[in-house]
GROMACS .gro file of C-alpha atoms in nm:
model
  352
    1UNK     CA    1  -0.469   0.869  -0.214
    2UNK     CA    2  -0.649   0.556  -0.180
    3UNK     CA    3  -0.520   0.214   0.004
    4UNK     CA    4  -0.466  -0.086  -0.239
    5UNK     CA    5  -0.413  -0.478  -0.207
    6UNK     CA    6  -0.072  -0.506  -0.398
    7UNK     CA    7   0.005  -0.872  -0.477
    8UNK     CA    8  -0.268  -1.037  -0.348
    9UNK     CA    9  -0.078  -1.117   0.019
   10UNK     CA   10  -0.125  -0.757   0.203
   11UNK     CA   11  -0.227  -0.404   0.130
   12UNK     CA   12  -0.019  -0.097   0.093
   13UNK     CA   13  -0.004   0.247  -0.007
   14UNK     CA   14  -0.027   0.324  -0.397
   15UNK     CA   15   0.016   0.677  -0.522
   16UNK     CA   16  -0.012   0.550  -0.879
   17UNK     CA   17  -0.289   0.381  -1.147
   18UNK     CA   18  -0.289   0.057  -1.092
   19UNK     CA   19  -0.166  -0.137  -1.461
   20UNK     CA   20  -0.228  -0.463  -1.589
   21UNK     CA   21   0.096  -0.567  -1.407
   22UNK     CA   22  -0.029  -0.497  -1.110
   23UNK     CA   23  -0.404  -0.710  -1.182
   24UNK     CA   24  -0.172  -1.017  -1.320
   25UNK     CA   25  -0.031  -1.007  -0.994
   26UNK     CA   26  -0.363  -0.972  -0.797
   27UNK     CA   27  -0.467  -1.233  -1.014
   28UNK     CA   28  -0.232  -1.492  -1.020
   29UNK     CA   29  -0.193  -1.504  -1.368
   30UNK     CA   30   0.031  -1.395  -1.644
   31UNK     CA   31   0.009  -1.022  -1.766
   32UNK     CA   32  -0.069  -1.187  -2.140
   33UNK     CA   33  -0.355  -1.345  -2.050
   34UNK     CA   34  -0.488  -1.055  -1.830
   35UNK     CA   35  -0.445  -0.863  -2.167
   36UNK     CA   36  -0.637  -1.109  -2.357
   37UNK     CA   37  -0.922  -1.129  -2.086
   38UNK     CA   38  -0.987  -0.745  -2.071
   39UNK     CA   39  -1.023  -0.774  -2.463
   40UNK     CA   40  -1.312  -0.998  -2.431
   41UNK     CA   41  -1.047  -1.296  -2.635
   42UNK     CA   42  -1.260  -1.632  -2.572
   43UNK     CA   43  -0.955  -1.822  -2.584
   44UNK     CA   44  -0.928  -1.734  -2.162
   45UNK     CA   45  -1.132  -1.989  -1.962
   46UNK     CA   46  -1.432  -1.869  -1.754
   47UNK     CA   47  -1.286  -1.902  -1.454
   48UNK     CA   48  -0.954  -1.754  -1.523
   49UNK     CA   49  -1.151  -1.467  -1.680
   50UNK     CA   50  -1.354  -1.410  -1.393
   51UNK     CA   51  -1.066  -1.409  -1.150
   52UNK     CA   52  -0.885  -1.152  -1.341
   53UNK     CA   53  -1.198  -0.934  -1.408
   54UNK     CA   54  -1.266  -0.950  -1.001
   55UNK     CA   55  -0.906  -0.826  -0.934
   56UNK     CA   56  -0.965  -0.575  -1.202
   57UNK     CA   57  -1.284  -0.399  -1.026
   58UNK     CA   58  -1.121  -0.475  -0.674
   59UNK     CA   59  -0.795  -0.221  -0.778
   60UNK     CA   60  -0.971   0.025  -0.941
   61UNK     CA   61  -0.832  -0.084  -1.304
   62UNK     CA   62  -0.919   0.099  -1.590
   63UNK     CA   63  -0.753  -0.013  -1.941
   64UNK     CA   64  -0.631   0.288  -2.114
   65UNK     CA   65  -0.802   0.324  -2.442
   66UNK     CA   66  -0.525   0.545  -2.623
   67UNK     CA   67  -0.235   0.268  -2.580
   68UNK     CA   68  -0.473  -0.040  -2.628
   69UNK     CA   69  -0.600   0.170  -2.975
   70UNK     CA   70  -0.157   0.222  -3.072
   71UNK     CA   71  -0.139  -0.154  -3.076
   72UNK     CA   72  -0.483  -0.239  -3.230
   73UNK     CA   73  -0.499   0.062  -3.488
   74UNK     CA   74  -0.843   0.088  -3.338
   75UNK     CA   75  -0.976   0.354  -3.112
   76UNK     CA   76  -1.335   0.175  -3.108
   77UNK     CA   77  -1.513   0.527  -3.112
   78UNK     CA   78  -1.712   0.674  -3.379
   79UNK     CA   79  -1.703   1.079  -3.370
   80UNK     CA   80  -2.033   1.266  -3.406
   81UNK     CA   81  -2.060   1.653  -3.523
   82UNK     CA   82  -2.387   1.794  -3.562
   83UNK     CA   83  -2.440   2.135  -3.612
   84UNK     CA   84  -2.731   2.182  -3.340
   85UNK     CA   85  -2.847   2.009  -3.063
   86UNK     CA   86  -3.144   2.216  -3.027
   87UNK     CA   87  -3.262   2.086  -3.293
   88UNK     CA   88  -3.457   1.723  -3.264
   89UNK     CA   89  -3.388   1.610  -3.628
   90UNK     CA   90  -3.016   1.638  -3.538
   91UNK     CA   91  -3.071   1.413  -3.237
   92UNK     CA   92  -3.289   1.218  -3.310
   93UNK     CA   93  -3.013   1.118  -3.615
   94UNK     CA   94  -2.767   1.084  -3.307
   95UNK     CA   95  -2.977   0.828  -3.155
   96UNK     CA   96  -2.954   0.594  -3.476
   97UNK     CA   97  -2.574   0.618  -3.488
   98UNK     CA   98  -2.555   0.531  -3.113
   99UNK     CA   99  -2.811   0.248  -3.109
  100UNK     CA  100  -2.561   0.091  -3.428
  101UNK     CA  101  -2.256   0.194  -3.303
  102UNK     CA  102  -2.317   0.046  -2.972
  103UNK     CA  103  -2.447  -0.287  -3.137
  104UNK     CA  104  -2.075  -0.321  -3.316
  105UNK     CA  105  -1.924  -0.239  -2.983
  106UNK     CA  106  -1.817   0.151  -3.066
  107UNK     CA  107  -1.831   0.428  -2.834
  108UNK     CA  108  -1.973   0.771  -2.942
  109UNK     CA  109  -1.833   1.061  -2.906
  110UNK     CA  110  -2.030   1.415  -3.014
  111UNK     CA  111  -1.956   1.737  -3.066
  112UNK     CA  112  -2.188   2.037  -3.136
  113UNK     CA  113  -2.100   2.338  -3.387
  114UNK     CA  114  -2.361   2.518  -3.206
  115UNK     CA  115  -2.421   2.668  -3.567
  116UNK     CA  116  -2.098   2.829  -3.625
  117UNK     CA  117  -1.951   2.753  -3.919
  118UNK     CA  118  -1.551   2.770  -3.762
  119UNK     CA  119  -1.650   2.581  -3.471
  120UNK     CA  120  -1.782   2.291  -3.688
  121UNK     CA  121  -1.438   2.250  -3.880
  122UNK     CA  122  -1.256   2.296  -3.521
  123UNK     CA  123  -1.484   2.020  -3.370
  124UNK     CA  124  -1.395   1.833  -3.679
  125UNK     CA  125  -1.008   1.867  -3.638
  126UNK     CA  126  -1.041   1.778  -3.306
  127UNK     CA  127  -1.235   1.428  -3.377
  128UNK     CA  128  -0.943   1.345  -3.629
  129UNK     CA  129  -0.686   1.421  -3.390
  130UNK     CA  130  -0.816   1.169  -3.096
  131UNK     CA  131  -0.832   0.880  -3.387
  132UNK     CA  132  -1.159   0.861  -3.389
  133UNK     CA  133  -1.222   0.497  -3.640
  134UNK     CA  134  -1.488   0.712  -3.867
  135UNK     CA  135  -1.705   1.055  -3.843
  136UNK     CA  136  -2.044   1.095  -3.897
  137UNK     CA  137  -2.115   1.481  -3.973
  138UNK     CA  138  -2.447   1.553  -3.963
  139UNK     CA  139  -2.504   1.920  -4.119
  140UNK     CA  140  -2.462   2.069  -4.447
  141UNK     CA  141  -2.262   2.377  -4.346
  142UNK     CA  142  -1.917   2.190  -4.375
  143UNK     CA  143  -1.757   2.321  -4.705
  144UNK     CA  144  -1.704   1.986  -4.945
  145UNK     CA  145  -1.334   2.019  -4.967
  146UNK     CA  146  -1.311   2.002  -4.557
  147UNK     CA  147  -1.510   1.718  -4.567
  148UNK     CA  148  -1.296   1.553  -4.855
  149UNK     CA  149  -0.993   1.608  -4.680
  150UNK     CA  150  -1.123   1.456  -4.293
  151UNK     CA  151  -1.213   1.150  -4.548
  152UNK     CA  152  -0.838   1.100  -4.640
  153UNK     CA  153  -0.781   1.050  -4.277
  154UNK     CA  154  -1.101   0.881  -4.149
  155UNK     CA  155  -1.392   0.740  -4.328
  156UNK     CA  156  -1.712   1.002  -4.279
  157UNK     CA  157  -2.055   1.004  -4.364
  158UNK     CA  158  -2.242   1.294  -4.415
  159UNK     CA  159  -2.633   1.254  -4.324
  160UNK     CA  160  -2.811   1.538  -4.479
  161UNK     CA  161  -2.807   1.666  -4.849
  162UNK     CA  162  -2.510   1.812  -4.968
  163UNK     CA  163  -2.381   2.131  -5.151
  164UNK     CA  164  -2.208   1.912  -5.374
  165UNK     CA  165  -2.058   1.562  -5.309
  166UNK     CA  166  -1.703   1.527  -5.190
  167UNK     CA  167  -1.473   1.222  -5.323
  168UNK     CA  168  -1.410   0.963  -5.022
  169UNK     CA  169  -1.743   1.114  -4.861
  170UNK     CA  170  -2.051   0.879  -4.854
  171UNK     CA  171  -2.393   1.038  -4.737
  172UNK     CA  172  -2.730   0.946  -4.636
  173UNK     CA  173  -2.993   1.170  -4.783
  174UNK     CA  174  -3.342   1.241  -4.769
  175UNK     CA  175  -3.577   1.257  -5.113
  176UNK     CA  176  -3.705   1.629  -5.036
  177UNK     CA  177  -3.843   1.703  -5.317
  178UNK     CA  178  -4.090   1.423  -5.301
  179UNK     CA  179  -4.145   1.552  -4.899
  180UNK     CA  180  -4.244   1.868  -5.019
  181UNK     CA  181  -4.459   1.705  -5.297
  182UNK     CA  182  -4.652   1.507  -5.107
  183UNK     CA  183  -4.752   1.745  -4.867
  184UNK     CA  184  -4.826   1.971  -5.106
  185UNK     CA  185  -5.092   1.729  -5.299
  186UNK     CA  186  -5.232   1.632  -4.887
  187UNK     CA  187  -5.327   1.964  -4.864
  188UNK     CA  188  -5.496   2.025  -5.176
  189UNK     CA  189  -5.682   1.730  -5.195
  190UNK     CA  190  -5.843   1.892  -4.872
  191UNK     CA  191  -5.931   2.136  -5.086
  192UNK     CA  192  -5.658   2.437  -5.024
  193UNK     CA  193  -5.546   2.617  -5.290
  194UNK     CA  194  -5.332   2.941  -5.148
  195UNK     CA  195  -5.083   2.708  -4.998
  196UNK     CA  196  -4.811   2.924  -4.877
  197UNK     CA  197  -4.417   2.768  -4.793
  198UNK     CA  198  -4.218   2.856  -4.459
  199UNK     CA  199  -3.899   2.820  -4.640
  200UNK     CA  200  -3.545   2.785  -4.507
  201UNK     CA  201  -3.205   2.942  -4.486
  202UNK     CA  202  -3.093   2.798  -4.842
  203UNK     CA  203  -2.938   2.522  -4.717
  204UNK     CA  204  -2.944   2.230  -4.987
  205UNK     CA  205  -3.255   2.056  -4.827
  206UNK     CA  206  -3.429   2.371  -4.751
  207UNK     CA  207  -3.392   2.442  -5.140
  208UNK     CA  208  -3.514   2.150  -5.223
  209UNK     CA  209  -3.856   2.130  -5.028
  210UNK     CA  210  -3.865   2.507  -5.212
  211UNK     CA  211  -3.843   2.352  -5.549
  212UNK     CA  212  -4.053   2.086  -5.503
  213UNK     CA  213  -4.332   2.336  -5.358
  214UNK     CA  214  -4.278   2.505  -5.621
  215UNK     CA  215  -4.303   2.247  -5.923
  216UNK     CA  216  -4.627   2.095  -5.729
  217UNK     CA  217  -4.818   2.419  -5.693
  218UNK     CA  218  -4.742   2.472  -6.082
  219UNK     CA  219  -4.831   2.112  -6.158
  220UNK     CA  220  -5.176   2.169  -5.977
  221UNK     CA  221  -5.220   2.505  -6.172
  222UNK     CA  222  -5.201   2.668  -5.855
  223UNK     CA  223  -4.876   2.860  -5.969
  224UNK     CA  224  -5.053   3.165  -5.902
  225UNK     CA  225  -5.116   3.103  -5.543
  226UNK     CA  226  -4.780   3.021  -5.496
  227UNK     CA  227  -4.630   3.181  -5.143
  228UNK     CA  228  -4.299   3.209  -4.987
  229UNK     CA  229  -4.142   3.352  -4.653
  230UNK     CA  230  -3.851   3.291  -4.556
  231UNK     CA  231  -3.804   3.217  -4.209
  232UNK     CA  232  -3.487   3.228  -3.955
  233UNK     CA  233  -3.233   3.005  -3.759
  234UNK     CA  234  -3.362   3.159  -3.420
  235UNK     CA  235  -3.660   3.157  -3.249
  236UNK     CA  236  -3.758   3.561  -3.247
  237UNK     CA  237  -3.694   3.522  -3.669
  238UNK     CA  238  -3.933   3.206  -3.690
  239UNK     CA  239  -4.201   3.395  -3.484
  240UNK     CA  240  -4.138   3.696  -3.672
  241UNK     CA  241  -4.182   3.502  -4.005
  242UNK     CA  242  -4.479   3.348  -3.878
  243UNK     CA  243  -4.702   3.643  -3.767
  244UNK     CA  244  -4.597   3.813  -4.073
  245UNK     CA  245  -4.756   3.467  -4.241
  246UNK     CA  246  -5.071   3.557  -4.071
  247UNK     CA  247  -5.150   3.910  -4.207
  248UNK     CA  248  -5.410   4.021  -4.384
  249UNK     CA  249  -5.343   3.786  -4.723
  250UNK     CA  250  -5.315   3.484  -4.473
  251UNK     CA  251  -5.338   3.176  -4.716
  252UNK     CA  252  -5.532   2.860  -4.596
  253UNK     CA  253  -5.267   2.630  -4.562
  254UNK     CA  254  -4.870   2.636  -4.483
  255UNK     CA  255  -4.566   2.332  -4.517
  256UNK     CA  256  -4.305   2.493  -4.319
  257UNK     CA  257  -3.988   2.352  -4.380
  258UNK     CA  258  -3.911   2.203  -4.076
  259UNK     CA  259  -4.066   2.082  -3.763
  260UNK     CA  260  -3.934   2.394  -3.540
  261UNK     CA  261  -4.088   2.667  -3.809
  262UNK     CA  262  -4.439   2.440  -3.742
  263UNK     CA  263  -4.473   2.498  -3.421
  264UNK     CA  264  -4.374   2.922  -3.448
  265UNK     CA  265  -4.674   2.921  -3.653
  266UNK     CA  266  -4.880   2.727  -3.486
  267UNK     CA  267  -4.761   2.948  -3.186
  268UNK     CA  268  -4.886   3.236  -3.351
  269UNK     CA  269  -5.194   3.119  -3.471
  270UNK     CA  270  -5.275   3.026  -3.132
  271UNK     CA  271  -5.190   3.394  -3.028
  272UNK     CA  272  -5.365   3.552  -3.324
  273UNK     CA  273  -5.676   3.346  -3.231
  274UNK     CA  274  -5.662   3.178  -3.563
  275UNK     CA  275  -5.853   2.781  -3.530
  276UNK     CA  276  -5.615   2.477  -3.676
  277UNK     CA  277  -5.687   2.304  -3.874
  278UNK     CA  278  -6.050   2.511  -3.895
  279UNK     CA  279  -5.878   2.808  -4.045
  280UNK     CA  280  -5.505   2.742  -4.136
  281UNK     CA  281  -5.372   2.386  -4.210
  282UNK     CA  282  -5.010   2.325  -4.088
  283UNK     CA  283  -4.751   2.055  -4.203
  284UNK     CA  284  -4.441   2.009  -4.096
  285UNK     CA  285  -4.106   1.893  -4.218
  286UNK     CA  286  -3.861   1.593  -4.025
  287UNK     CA  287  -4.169   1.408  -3.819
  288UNK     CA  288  -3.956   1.468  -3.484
  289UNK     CA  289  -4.088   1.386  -3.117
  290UNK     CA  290  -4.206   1.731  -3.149
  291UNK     CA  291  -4.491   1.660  -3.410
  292UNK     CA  292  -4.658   1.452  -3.080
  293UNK     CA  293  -4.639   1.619  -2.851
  294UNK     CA  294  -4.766   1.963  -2.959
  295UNK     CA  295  -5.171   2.025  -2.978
  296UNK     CA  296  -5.355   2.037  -3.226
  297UNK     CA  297  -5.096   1.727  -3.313
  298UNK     CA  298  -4.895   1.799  -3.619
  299UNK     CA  299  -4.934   1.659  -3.947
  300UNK     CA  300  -4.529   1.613  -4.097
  301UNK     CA  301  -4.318   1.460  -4.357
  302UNK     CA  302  -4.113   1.203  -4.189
  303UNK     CA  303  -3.753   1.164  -4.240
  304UNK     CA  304  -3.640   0.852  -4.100
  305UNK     CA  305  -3.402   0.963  -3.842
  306UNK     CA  306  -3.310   0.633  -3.653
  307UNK     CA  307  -3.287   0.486  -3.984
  308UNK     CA  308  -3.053   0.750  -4.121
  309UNK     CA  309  -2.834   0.751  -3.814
  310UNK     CA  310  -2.805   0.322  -3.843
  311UNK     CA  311  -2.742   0.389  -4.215
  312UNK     CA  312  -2.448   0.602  -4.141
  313UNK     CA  313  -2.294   0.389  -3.905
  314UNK     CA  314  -2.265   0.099  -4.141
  315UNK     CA  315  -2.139   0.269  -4.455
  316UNK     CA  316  -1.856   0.354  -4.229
  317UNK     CA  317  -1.793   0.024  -4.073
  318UNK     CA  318  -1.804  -0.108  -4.476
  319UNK     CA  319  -1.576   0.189  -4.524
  320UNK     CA  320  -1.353   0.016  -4.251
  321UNK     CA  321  -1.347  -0.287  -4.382
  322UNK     CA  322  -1.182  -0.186  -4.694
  323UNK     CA  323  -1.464  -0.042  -4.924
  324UNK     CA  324  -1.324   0.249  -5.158
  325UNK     CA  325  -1.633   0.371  -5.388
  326UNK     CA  326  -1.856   0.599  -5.256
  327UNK     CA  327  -2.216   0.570  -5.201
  328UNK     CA  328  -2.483   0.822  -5.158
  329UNK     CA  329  -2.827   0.667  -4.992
  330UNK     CA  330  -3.176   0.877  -5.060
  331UNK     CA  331  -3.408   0.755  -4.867
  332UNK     CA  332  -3.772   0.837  -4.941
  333UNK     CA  333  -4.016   1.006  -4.683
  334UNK     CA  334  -4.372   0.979  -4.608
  335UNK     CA  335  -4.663   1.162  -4.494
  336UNK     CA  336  -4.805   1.141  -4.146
  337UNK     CA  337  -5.105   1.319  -4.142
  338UNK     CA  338  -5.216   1.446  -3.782
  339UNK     CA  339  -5.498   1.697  -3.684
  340UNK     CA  340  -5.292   2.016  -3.760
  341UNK     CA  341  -5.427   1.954  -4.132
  342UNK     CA  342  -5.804   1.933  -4.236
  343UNK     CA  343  -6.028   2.059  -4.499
  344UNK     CA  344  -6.000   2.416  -4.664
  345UNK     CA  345  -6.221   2.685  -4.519
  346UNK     CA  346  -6.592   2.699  -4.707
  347UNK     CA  347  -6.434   2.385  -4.952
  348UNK     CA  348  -6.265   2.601  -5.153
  349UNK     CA  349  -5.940   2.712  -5.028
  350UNK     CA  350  -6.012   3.054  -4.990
  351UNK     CA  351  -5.999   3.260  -4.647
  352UNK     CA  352  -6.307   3.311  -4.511
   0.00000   0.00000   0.00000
């Protein structure tokens, strides 16, 4: 229990919140205009605004966000569900929605699936039951008609590519076909033909760098080299899947098909005692933090996460202001070539 000035002549005992009656009072002032101070309403003069905002911090006075959102119809938070924060493409997504949605005055509130399927469409729930003004789901794992059905309640954008598109849902893709492409032509222009592909779980953009690996290497008339392992969610799988990579038919180059399955090769390679790039080019996939910090540095297709994040954020605050067709963005990635990628051994591709 803490001791509080109670109508600006004295102070007292209060075993309660203080309200906005209560800073009126302190203030000297009318509860109305209090109201239309704390909402930032530049119809209050600076000086009344200041005196209210000083009673404010001197009782302790914190608005309550729930009733102010009742009489607004606006919570002024934007929910975030992402399947896995281990993950830096997810949060480096998150940081683009929060730069936005702090820009337009939202607060952000996440929560992690922690790549469980039933958790992700509890977390979801639970977003649409605190009012959030719009979700932005970042993961693929969310079956469409879910995702259709939070959109009747909320606006949502889905960042990532989808299993299938959802009516009400907008997204924000990235063009992995053309990821996988170029890396695939960066490497052979170096001069690697057995080109080998860390692939992913069969999630939509995991398919898609597959496919366009594949359609490259047959486009190069290198169909015959063509190479795939599949490789895990967790980290004994990916290092599994990349020492198996490294056996005795070990191509000359790899695109894994994300940043995280880089790095468990280039993890093994290091153990293995195999030189990159001198003996096995590596390229990524997502261009996170990860890519520079890691030695040799890695060569990756960038997504652009910030970008993608921003993106989301305003085709829900369009959504909010009363837009009803979808849209679906695909943005295109690019190539940053690093030192984890170099010419193939003796010029030709080949082992040595």
């Amino acid at each position: 229990m803490s001791t509080q000035r109670t109508g600006g002549s004295g102070t007292g005992r209060r075993d309660r919140r203080p309200t906005i009656v209560d800073v009126a009072a302190e203030a000297g002032v009318s509860k109305s205009l209090v109201s239309l101070a704390l909402r930032g309403d530049d119809r209050v003069g600076e000086a009344a605004r200041e005196r209210i905002l000083t009673a404010a911090e001197r009782l302790g006075y914190r608005s309550n966000t729930l009733a102010r959102s009742l009489v607004q119809g606006r919570t002024m938070i934007l929910g975030v569900l992402l399947t896995d924060l281990a993950n830096p493409y997810h949060t480096e997504v998150v940081a683009g929605v929060e730069e936005s949605a702090d820009a337009e005055g939202f607060t952000v509130l996440l929560a992690h699936g922690q790549r469980d399927r039933r958790r992700l469409g509890r977390q979801l729930e639970s977003l649409l039951q605190l009012n959030v003004d719009g979700v932005v789901v970042i993961s693929s794992w969310l079956d469409p008609a879910v995702l259709a059905e939070a959109a009747r309640r909320a606006p949502v954008v889905m960042v990532g590519r989808p299993t299938a598109f959802s009516p009400g849902v907008d997204t924000v893709a990235n063009d992995d076909e053309a990821g996988a492409r170029a890396a695939v032509l960066h490497l052979a222009e170096l001069g690697h033909e057995r080109i080998a592909h860390l692939s992913g779980t069969g999630r939509p953009a995991s398919r898609a760098r597959d496919e366009g690996y594949r359609a490259t290497m047959r486009e190069l008339g290198l169909g015959g080299h063509t190479a795939v392992r599949p490789i895990g969610d967790d980290p004994p799988q990916r290092a599994r899947a990349a020492s198996e990579l490294l056996g005795s038919a070990r191509p000359s180059a790899v695109l894994a098909v994300n940043d995280l399955a880089a790095l468990a090769l280039l993890d093994q390679a290091h153990a293995s005692g195999v030189p990159v790039p001198d003996g096995l080019s590596v390229v990524g996939y997502d261009n996170t933090t990860l890519a520079e910090t890691v030695r040799p540095r890695l060569t990756s297709v960038d997504q652009p996460r910030l970008v993608m994040g921003r993106l989301a954020v305003r085709l829900l605050l369009e959504r909010m202001g009363g837009r009803t067709g979808d849209r679906h963005e695909v943005l295109t990635p690019r190539l940053v070539v690093r030192a984890s990628s170099g010419p193939a051994p003796g010029g030709t591709g080949a082992t040595a």
